[in-house]
Amino acid sequence: MRVAIIGAGNVGTALATSFIRAGHDVVITSRDPEDAASAAAASGATVAASNVAAVQGADVIIPAVYFPSLAEVAADIATAAAGIPVVDVSNRISFGAAGPEIDTTSSNAEALAELLPASPVVKAFNTLFASRQVDPIVDGVRLDGFVAADDPAAKALVLELVASIGLKPVDVGPLARARQLEGLAFLNMALNITNEGS
């Protein structure tokens, strides 16, 4: 399938690498053309000139950007992305007096769905660090690839994408389950921050 990735950081590059290895056609773009070129060179993806150019003709769209940038990206691609599944891979984390914090009353995925009402939004690829997206086998065991969505066709497509890169696809239910998936990722990040990555 044709996958459009917006964002050329660690997550975007790791996912592009995994998708290319699985035989998918990947286009990648970034606000910094040099970053996009580097990610493409590292992964084998093709560089798109803009976000809109990347999503045109895509089977699935992945904005691999920090959550504060999602509103801008969504506004840019809303028309071109209509009807195309959009996968939210972001996580929510902030810092308070006691350290890392998370708001569990909603999720980034639900917020993105409000920004892109014409596109089915799916939550996936957020519970593993980028290094595990590239290498999803640990001690001979396939790591879980959790997927949450309200749209059955979009969910089935992303479950297929998850399986294609070697993860064990797990349907966790409706998009509201993204709250728990983001909570799981938060715990992973908070423990790494607290233990300084050990």
C-alpha angles and dihedrals in degrees: 000000000000112000123192115203120192109197130044103212127113095293096045092047093046093050092045090052092050094046093048090049088052091054101257125140108244130191120186133192138176139181084248110060091201091057090050091049092050093048091048092049091049096046107029093245125140120248118238121207094228144359091261092049090050096053097044107107093004122143092205134011126211119190100201095187136114113277096250087063095050095086091056092046092047092052090050097051102029097107097039092045096052110134094007119114112250117202118211110210096167130115134208122233134150135168129244136169091288095046130255116023137184134197108224098183091094139350140243089247093056090048090051090050089057090051093049105037093161094055127068107239121213129189115221145125094038104107099064130067116246092257090060093049087063095042109027097172120091119182089341094307123119111233119233120260106201120206128189125181144138097218110078096205094048091047092050091050093051093045086056090049091049092051093047093065094050102265121129104248113229121185105211097178136249126009090263087072086073085085090067093041091052088046090053091051090046091055090050092050094043092052091049091049093047093047094039093242096306 
